[in-house]
Short mmCIF file of C-alpha atoms in Angstrom, two decimals:
data_model
loop_
_atom_site.label_atom_id
_atom_site.label_comp_id
_atom_site.label_asym_id
_atom_site.label_seq_id
_atom_site.Cartn_x
_atom_site.Cartn_y
_atom_site.Cartn_z
CA MET J 9 6.05 -32.13 -1.06
CA ILE J 10 7.45 -32.39 -4.53
CA SER J 11 5.50 -34.33 -7.12
CA PRO J 12 7.58 -36.56 -9.44
CA PRO J 13 8.02 -35.35 -13.01
CA MET J 14 5.42 -36.57 -15.48
CA PRO J 15 6.63 -39.81 -17.24
CA THR J 16 7.57 -39.18 -20.86
CA HIS J 17 4.93 -41.61 -22.09
CA LEU J 18 2.29 -39.23 -20.70
CA LEU J 19 3.79 -36.13 -22.35
CA PRO J 20 2.16 -34.76 -25.50
CA THR J 21 3.95 -35.87 -28.67
CA ARG J 22 5.25 -32.39 -29.42
CA ALA J 23 6.82 -32.07 -25.99
CA ILE J 24 8.59 -35.46 -26.36
CA SER J 25 9.87 -34.33 -29.74
CA SER J 26 11.28 -31.16 -28.29
CA LEU J 27 13.03 -33.15 -25.55
CA SER J 28 14.74 -35.37 -28.14
CA ASN J 29 15.94 -32.73 -30.59
CA GLY J 30 16.41 -29.72 -28.32
CA SER J 31 13.97 -27.49 -30.08
CA ALA J 32 11.11 -25.68 -28.38
CA ALA J 33 7.65 -27.21 -28.68
CA THR J 34 5.28 -25.00 -30.56
CA ALA J 35 1.57 -25.44 -30.72
CA SER J 36 -1.73 -23.57 -31.06
CA PRO J 37 -4.50 -23.96 -28.53
CA SER J 38 -6.91 -26.84 -29.23
CA SER J 39 -10.03 -24.86 -28.28
CA PRO J 40 -11.07 -21.32 -27.46
CA SER J 41 -10.93 -22.09 -23.73
CA MET J 42 -7.31 -23.03 -24.19
CA ALA J 43 -6.39 -19.65 -25.56
CA ALA J 44 -3.54 -18.14 -23.51
CA ARG J 45 -1.40 -15.16 -24.01
CA PRO J 46 2.37 -15.51 -24.41
CA ARG J 47 4.18 -16.07 -21.07
CA ARG J 48 5.05 -12.77 -19.45
CA PHE J 49 8.53 -12.22 -17.95
CA PRO J 50 10.35 -9.17 -16.74
CA THR J 51 12.60 -7.55 -19.32
CA GLY J 52 15.65 -9.62 -20.10
CA LEU J 53 14.29 -12.93 -18.69
CA GLN J 54 13.05 -16.02 -20.46
CA SER J 55 11.64 -19.38 -19.43
CA VAL J 56 14.49 -21.83 -18.86
CA ALA J 57 14.00 -25.58 -18.67
CA GLY J 58 17.48 -26.19 -17.25
CA ARG J 59 21.15 -25.80 -18.02
CA GLY J 60 22.51 -26.68 -21.42
CA LYS J 61 20.87 -26.42 -24.82
CA PHE J 62 17.22 -26.14 -23.72
CA SER J 63 16.74 -22.38 -23.75
CA VAL J 64 12.92 -22.53 -23.70
CA ALA J 65 10.60 -24.71 -21.57
CA ALA J 66 9.99 -28.11 -23.20
CA ILE J 67 6.26 -28.07 -22.41
CA THR J 68 4.44 -24.93 -23.41
CA LEU J 69 1.34 -23.57 -21.65
CA ASP J 70 -1.05 -25.10 -24.14
CA ASP J 71 0.36 -28.65 -23.84
CA TYR J 72 -1.35 -29.63 -20.58
CA LEU J 73 -2.45 -33.15 -21.16
CA PRO J 74 -5.77 -33.24 -19.24
CA MET J 75 -7.07 -30.22 -21.14
CA ARG J 76 -6.34 -31.96 -24.46
CA SER J 77 -7.80 -35.21 -23.46
CA THR J 78 -11.23 -36.39 -24.75
CA GLU J 79 -11.70 -38.15 -21.41
CA VAL J 80 -12.00 -34.99 -19.34
CA LYS J 81 -15.40 -35.12 -17.68
CA ASN J 82 -17.83 -32.73 -16.09
CA ARG J 83 -16.40 -29.78 -17.94
CA THR J 84 -17.97 -26.51 -16.96
CA SER J 85 -17.73 -22.93 -18.17
CA THR J 86 -16.28 -20.04 -16.30
CA GLY J 87 -19.74 -18.47 -16.38
CA ASP J 88 -21.12 -21.45 -14.46
CA ILE J 89 -18.71 -20.66 -11.63
CA THR J 90 -19.23 -16.88 -11.56
CA SER J 91 -22.94 -17.41 -11.02
CA LEU J 92 -22.46 -19.20 -7.71
CA ARG J 93 -23.58 -17.21 -4.64
CA LEU J 94 -22.92 -19.63 -1.80
CA ILE J 95 -19.78 -21.84 -1.86
CA THR J 96 -18.91 -23.79 1.28
CA ALA J 97 -15.26 -24.33 2.23
CA VAL J 98 -16.16 -27.81 3.41
CA LYS J 99 -14.76 -29.64 6.44
CA THR J 100 -12.93 -32.97 6.05
CA PRO J 101 -13.96 -35.41 8.79
CA TYR J 102 -11.68 -38.16 10.13
CA LEU J 103 -11.85 -41.66 11.52
CA PRO J 104 -10.14 -42.42 14.88
CA ASP J 105 -7.04 -43.63 12.98
CA GLY J 106 -6.80 -40.36 11.09
CA ARG J 107 -8.09 -41.57 7.70
CA PHE J 108 -10.94 -39.77 5.94
CA ASP J 109 -14.40 -40.51 7.29
CA LEU J 110 -16.12 -40.64 3.91
CA GLU J 111 -19.47 -41.57 5.35
CA ALA J 112 -19.48 -38.42 7.53
CA TYR J 113 -18.06 -36.40 4.62
CA ASP J 114 -20.85 -37.58 2.27
CA SER J 115 -23.46 -36.75 4.84
CA LEU J 116 -22.01 -33.28 5.25
CA ILE J 117 -22.02 -32.67 1.48
CA ASN J 118 -25.62 -33.83 1.25
CA MET J 119 -26.52 -31.38 4.01
CA GLN J 120 -24.78 -28.60 2.09
CA ILE J 121 -26.82 -29.38 -1.02
CA GLU J 122 -30.07 -29.60 0.94
CA GLY J 123 -29.28 -26.25 2.60
CA GLY J 124 -28.76 -24.48 -0.72
CA ALA J 125 -24.97 -24.38 -1.16
CA GLU J 126 -24.14 -24.33 -4.85
CA GLY J 127 -20.41 -25.22 -4.63
CA VAL J 128 -17.88 -26.65 -2.30
CA ILE J 129 -14.15 -26.05 -1.91
CA VAL J 130 -12.51 -29.43 -1.38
CA GLY J 131 -9.27 -29.56 0.49
CA GLY J 132 -9.02 -25.84 1.23
CA THR J 133 -7.76 -24.36 4.48
CA THR J 134 -11.03 -25.29 6.20
CA GLY J 135 -10.81 -28.78 4.66
CA GLU J 136 -7.19 -29.11 5.86
CA GLY J 137 -5.72 -29.73 2.42
CA HIS J 138 -2.33 -28.71 3.83
CA LEU J 139 -2.52 -31.75 6.13
CA MET J 140 -3.17 -34.14 3.25
CA SER J 141 -0.87 -35.95 0.92
CA TRP J 142 -1.50 -35.02 -2.72
CA ASP J 143 -2.80 -38.57 -3.25
CA GLU J 144 -5.42 -38.04 -0.50
CA HIS J 145 -6.17 -34.57 -1.87
CA ILE J 146 -6.88 -35.69 -5.44
CA MET J 147 -8.77 -38.75 -4.26
CA LEU J 148 -11.14 -36.57 -2.23
CA ILE J 149 -11.73 -34.27 -5.17
CA GLY J 150 -12.49 -37.24 -7.40
CA HIS J 151 -14.74 -38.81 -4.81
CA THR J 152 -16.69 -35.60 -4.42
CA VAL J 153 -17.14 -35.28 -8.19
CA ASN J 154 -18.16 -38.90 -8.61
CA CYS J 155 -20.79 -38.76 -5.81
CA PHE J 156 -22.08 -35.21 -6.08
CA GLY J 157 -20.72 -33.59 -9.22
CA THR J 158 -24.12 -33.41 -10.94
CA ARG J 159 -25.69 -31.69 -7.92
CA ILE J 160 -23.04 -29.21 -6.80
CA LYS J 161 -19.98 -27.55 -8.29
CA VAL J 162 -16.73 -29.06 -7.04
CA ILE J 163 -13.85 -26.61 -6.74
CA GLY J 164 -10.55 -28.25 -5.85
CA ASN J 165 -7.96 -26.37 -3.88
CA THR J 166 -4.93 -27.34 -6.03
CA GLY J 167 -2.83 -24.28 -5.24
CA SER J 168 0.69 -24.43 -3.84
CA ASN J 169 3.60 -22.13 -3.17
CA SER J 170 5.47 -24.31 -5.71
CA THR J 171 4.38 -23.61 -9.26
CA ARG J 172 5.42 -27.09 -10.23
CA GLU J 173 3.11 -28.63 -7.60
CA ALA J 174 0.28 -26.25 -8.49
CA VAL J 175 0.49 -27.21 -12.14
CA HIS J 176 0.69 -30.94 -11.48
CA ALA J 177 -2.12 -31.00 -8.86
CA THR J 178 -4.37 -28.86 -11.09
CA GLU J 179 -3.83 -31.20 -14.02
CA GLN J 180 -4.84 -34.14 -11.80
CA GLY J 181 -7.85 -32.28 -10.37
CA PHE J 182 -9.29 -31.49 -13.76
CA ALA J 183 -8.49 -35.04 -14.91
CA VAL J 184 -10.70 -36.44 -12.14
CA GLY J 185 -13.45 -33.99 -13.06
CA MET J 186 -13.36 -31.00 -10.77
CA HIS J 187 -15.30 -28.04 -12.13
CA ALA J 188 -12.85 -25.29 -11.13
CA ALA J 189 -9.60 -24.79 -9.24
CA LEU J 190 -8.77 -22.50 -6.29
CA HIS J 191 -5.28 -20.96 -6.37
CA ILE J 192 -3.43 -19.07 -3.70
CA ASN J 193 -0.36 -16.93 -4.27
CA PRO J 194 3.00 -18.43 -3.28
CA TYR J 195 3.37 -18.17 0.52
CA TYR J 196 6.34 -18.38 2.84
CA GLY J 197 8.77 -18.49 -0.07
CA LYS J 198 7.17 -15.33 -1.43
CA THR J 199 7.78 -14.03 -4.94
CA SER J 200 7.69 -10.73 -6.79
CA ILE J 201 4.70 -9.14 -8.57
CA ASP J 202 5.90 -10.49 -11.88
CA GLY J 203 6.45 -13.87 -10.22
CA MET J 204 2.84 -13.93 -8.99
CA VAL J 205 1.56 -13.14 -12.47
CA SER J 206 3.70 -15.88 -14.00
CA HIS J 207 2.62 -18.35 -11.28
CA PHE J 208 -1.08 -17.79 -12.06
CA GLU J 209 -0.47 -17.77 -15.83
CA ALA J 210 1.01 -21.27 -15.50
CA VAL J 211 -2.31 -22.69 -14.16
CA LEU J 212 -4.98 -20.53 -15.82
CA PRO J 213 -4.98 -22.35 -19.21
CA MET J 214 -6.20 -25.57 -17.53
CA GLY J 215 -9.73 -24.62 -16.53
CA PRO J 216 -11.97 -22.22 -14.56
CA THR J 217 -9.94 -20.66 -11.76
CA ILE J 218 -10.66 -18.67 -8.61
CA ILE J 219 -7.71 -16.74 -7.25
CA TYR J 220 -7.55 -16.63 -3.40
CA ASN J 221 -6.18 -13.59 -1.62
CA VAL J 222 -5.69 -13.99 2.14
CA PRO J 223 -2.69 -11.99 3.35
CA SER J 224 -3.26 -12.99 6.94
CA ARG J 225 -2.12 -16.50 5.96
CA THR J 226 0.30 -15.90 3.08
CA ALA J 227 1.92 -12.74 4.51
CA GLN J 228 1.68 -11.23 1.03
CA ASP J 229 -1.22 -9.34 -0.56
CA ILE J 230 -2.19 -10.01 -4.17
CA PRO J 231 -2.39 -6.40 -5.34
CA PRO J 232 -4.88 -5.24 -7.91
CA GLU J 233 -2.20 -4.98 -10.56
CA VAL J 234 -1.80 -8.74 -10.50
CA ILE J 235 -5.49 -9.43 -10.79
CA MET J 236 -5.83 -6.88 -13.68
CA ALA J 237 -2.92 -8.51 -15.46
CA ILE J 238 -4.71 -11.90 -15.56
CA SER J 239 -8.29 -10.69 -15.68
CA ASP J 240 -8.74 -11.18 -19.40
CA TYR J 241 -7.92 -14.89 -19.36
CA PRO J 242 -11.00 -16.88 -20.42
CA ASN J 243 -10.59 -19.18 -17.42
CA MET J 244 -10.30 -16.39 -14.84
CA ALA J 245 -13.51 -16.87 -12.85
CA GLY J 246 -12.88 -14.31 -10.12
CA VAL J 247 -11.27 -13.76 -6.71
CA LYS J 248 -11.89 -14.92 -3.17
CA GLU J 249 -10.96 -11.67 -1.46
CA CYS J 250 -10.28 -11.34 2.29
CA VAL J 251 -8.91 -7.77 2.34
CA GLY J 252 -12.25 -6.01 2.78
CA HIS J 253 -15.04 -4.00 1.27
CA GLU J 254 -12.92 -1.33 -0.41
CA ARG J 255 -10.90 -3.86 -2.37
CA ILE J 256 -14.06 -5.76 -3.28
CA LYS J 257 -15.71 -2.59 -4.59
CA HIS J 258 -12.57 -1.78 -6.65
CA TYR J 259 -12.90 -5.10 -8.49
CA THR J 260 -16.66 -5.24 -8.87
CA ASP J 261 -16.67 -1.78 -10.42
CA LYS J 262 -14.40 -3.28 -13.12
CA GLY J 263 -16.70 -6.26 -13.67
CA ILE J 264 -14.57 -8.83 -11.88
CA ALA J 265 -16.53 -11.50 -9.94
CA ILE J 266 -15.65 -11.47 -6.26
CA TRP J 267 -16.50 -13.80 -3.38
CA SER J 268 -16.06 -12.46 0.15
CA GLY J 269 -13.71 -14.65 2.12
CA ASN J 270 -14.92 -13.22 5.43
CA ASP J 271 -18.22 -14.51 6.80
CA ASP J 272 -18.70 -11.50 9.06
CA GLU J 273 -18.42 -9.14 6.13
CA CYS J 274 -20.17 -11.10 3.43
CA HIS J 275 -23.66 -9.63 3.87
CA ASP J 276 -22.47 -6.05 3.30
CA SER J 277 -20.00 -7.18 0.64
CA ARG J 278 -22.86 -8.84 -1.29
CA TRP J 279 -25.54 -6.16 -0.97
CA GLN J 280 -23.57 -2.92 -0.69
CA HIS J 281 -20.30 -3.53 -2.53
CA GLY J 282 -21.29 -5.79 -5.42
CA ALA J 283 -19.76 -9.11 -4.42
CA THR J 284 -21.07 -12.18 -6.22
CA GLY J 285 -21.37 -14.13 -2.96
CA VAL J 286 -19.33 -15.76 -0.25
CA ILE J 287 -16.94 -18.67 0.17
CA SER J 288 -18.03 -19.52 3.64
CA VAL J 289 -16.94 -21.42 6.73
CA ALA J 290 -20.17 -20.76 8.64
CA SER J 291 -22.23 -22.49 5.95
CA ASN J 292 -20.77 -25.81 7.14
CA LEU J 293 -23.02 -25.30 10.16
CA VAL J 294 -25.95 -23.18 8.90
CA PRO J 295 -26.11 -23.55 5.11
CA GLY J 296 -29.78 -22.57 4.88
CA LEU J 297 -29.32 -19.28 6.75
CA MET J 298 -26.19 -18.45 4.73
CA HIS J 299 -28.13 -19.15 1.54
CA SER J 300 -30.82 -16.69 2.72
CA LEU J 301 -28.12 -14.12 3.51
CA MET J 302 -26.83 -14.30 -0.07
CA TYR J 303 -30.14 -14.56 -1.95
CA GLU J 304 -32.96 -12.76 -0.12
CA GLY J 305 -31.80 -9.18 -0.19
CA GLU J 306 -30.42 -7.03 2.61
CA ASN J 307 -31.33 -8.52 5.95
CA ALA J 308 -29.55 -6.73 8.79
CA THR J 309 -31.54 -8.68 11.40
CA LEU J 310 -30.41 -12.09 10.11
CA ASN J 311 -26.86 -10.85 9.69
CA GLU J 312 -26.78 -9.60 13.29
CA LYS J 313 -28.20 -12.89 14.49
CA LEU J 314 -25.36 -14.83 12.76
CA LEU J 315 -22.49 -12.50 13.73
CA PRO J 316 -21.83 -14.16 17.15
CA LEU J 317 -21.44 -17.46 15.42
CA MET J 318 -19.15 -16.02 12.73
CA LYS J 319 -17.00 -14.30 15.37
CA TRP J 320 -16.85 -17.52 17.44
CA LEU J 321 -15.72 -19.53 14.40
CA PHE J 322 -12.59 -17.34 14.14
CA CYS J 323 -11.78 -16.98 17.85
CA GLN J 324 -8.79 -19.18 17.07
CA PRO J 325 -7.27 -19.95 13.68
CA ASN J 326 -9.71 -21.68 11.34
CA PRO J 327 -10.64 -24.60 11.24
CA ILE J 328 -10.17 -25.19 14.99
CA ALA J 329 -13.62 -23.84 16.02
CA LEU J 330 -15.44 -25.45 13.11
CA ASN J 331 -13.97 -28.85 13.89
CA THR J 332 -15.00 -28.44 17.55
CA ALA J 333 -18.50 -27.37 16.57
CA LEU J 334 -19.15 -30.25 14.18
CA ALA J 335 -18.02 -32.68 16.86
CA GLN J 336 -20.38 -31.08 19.41
CA LEU J 337 -23.24 -31.33 16.91
CA GLY J 338 -22.49 -35.02 16.34
CA VAL J 339 -21.91 -34.50 12.63
CA ALA J 340 -18.22 -35.41 12.70
CA ARG J 341 -16.17 -37.54 15.11
CA PRO J 342 -14.10 -35.54 17.64
CA VAL J 343 -10.88 -36.45 15.81
CA PHE J 344 -8.26 -33.76 15.05
CA ARG J 345 -5.21 -34.11 12.86
CA LEU J 346 -2.41 -32.26 14.65
CA PRO J 347 -1.39 -29.49 14.92
CA TYR J 348 -5.06 -28.63 15.39
CA VAL J 349 -6.57 -29.17 18.86
CA PRO J 350 -10.09 -28.44 20.07
CA LEU J 351 -11.25 -25.19 21.57
CA PRO J 352 -11.04 -24.95 25.39
CA LEU J 353 -14.03 -25.89 27.50
CA GLU J 354 -15.37 -22.32 28.00
CA LYS J 355 -15.57 -21.87 24.20
CA ARG J 356 -17.40 -25.18 23.87
CA ILE J 357 -19.93 -24.00 26.44
CA GLU J 358 -20.26 -20.72 24.51
CA PHE J 359 -21.06 -22.62 21.34
CA VAL J 360 -23.96 -24.36 23.04
CA ARG J 361 -25.37 -20.97 23.97
CA ILE J 362 -24.90 -19.69 20.39
CA VAL J 363 -26.80 -22.73 19.01
CA GLY J 364 -29.64 -22.04 21.42
CA ALA J 365 -29.84 -18.38 20.38
CA ILE J 366 -29.91 -19.15 16.62
CA GLY J 367 -32.02 -22.32 16.97
CA ARG J 368 -30.84 -25.86 16.78
CA GLU J 369 -33.15 -26.53 13.84
CA ASN J 370 -31.02 -24.18 11.71
CA PHE J 371 -27.85 -26.20 12.20
CA VAL J 372 -26.73 -29.33 10.35
CA GLY J 373 -27.33 -32.74 11.87
CA GLN J 374 -30.07 -34.29 14.01
CA ASN J 375 -28.34 -34.76 17.37
CA GLU J 376 -28.56 -32.40 20.29
CA VAL J 377 -25.59 -30.11 20.71
CA ARG J 378 -23.28 -31.35 23.50
CA ILE J 379 -20.49 -30.04 25.65
CA LEU J 380 -17.67 -32.48 25.08
CA ASP J 381 -15.02 -33.20 27.69
CA ASP J 382 -11.33 -32.96 26.91
CA ASP J 383 -11.07 -36.80 27.01
CA ASP J 384 -13.71 -37.11 24.25
CA PHE J 385 -11.26 -35.73 21.63
CA VAL J 386 -8.70 -37.78 19.73
CA LEU J 387 -5.56 -36.09 18.52
CA ILE J 388 -3.68 -37.76 15.68
CA SER J 389 -0.04 -37.08 14.82
CA ARG J 390 0.57 -40.04 12.46
CA TYR J 391 -2.00 -41.05 9.84
#
């Protein structure tokens, strides 16, 4: 979806001036955290606002309104983000009509906090941000901040394959108080190496940022040269890396904070390859055990105990299995926004066995795990 342009009455004064007289806006950063290097472009190219007399973009990188506002709340430092060991990519539950089930969502966030999660990704792939309107997306970020922002770090997934959308959503996310942003590289309409660098440089001045590399979804790797090109930005918190141990070790040797994006690799990434922690799907279900895995030293026994669950969670594309599991545990209603549908019956039966092996007491919720029938699930195509 394409966000409408920002009304001129919301633009910084210098930007409006440049629109009226055709000159480029020039400004210096308003604080050290705003410091940004000049925009990088391949040789012979420059930023173009459009055809005609505007040869340079009317709004420069240091003119983002929310970062200049005195009303920005819950500001946090990049260091506050890089210290987080367990971040949950949290599920978004739904009501039978497809709207957000905020009561179930709040309960799930509380269970994350009680289980030891230190941060949540709101509206990520697991949270089905791609099935939300931007209004829903920003509302859920703001709701999470307002209800839980003093107890857990709120990281909003405001990335997009459109730089314009990423910039606009990130401005809004920080305006409603999120502590950090998660940004993916442009997918489907892929870009060049220089294009990736420029895309990330467009959002980095706004606040603490985690870059997300998941080539299995984007069909394009973020190579180390891109990460190194942006690594000295003050707001560059680190990378959620899904490529594997060798890549993680390459970055941690250079002092870059890395979170494993793979639950089944996170133990070894943390204790053998220097990862800061994990951005986890499994912690939706067993936050306490995932906290132990990240904090209590090498524990091959616990890791082996959790591997069947981790493998099961990715037997089909995430978040299909997680949605099914939370419904079976009675933590979320069995409501799916299409195109997601529940796991088949044999996988639901397998989940009950996995819960028994790990121990029901280690999972979220108070209800007994159930094997749901096909007719128990509600599939929503319009919401």
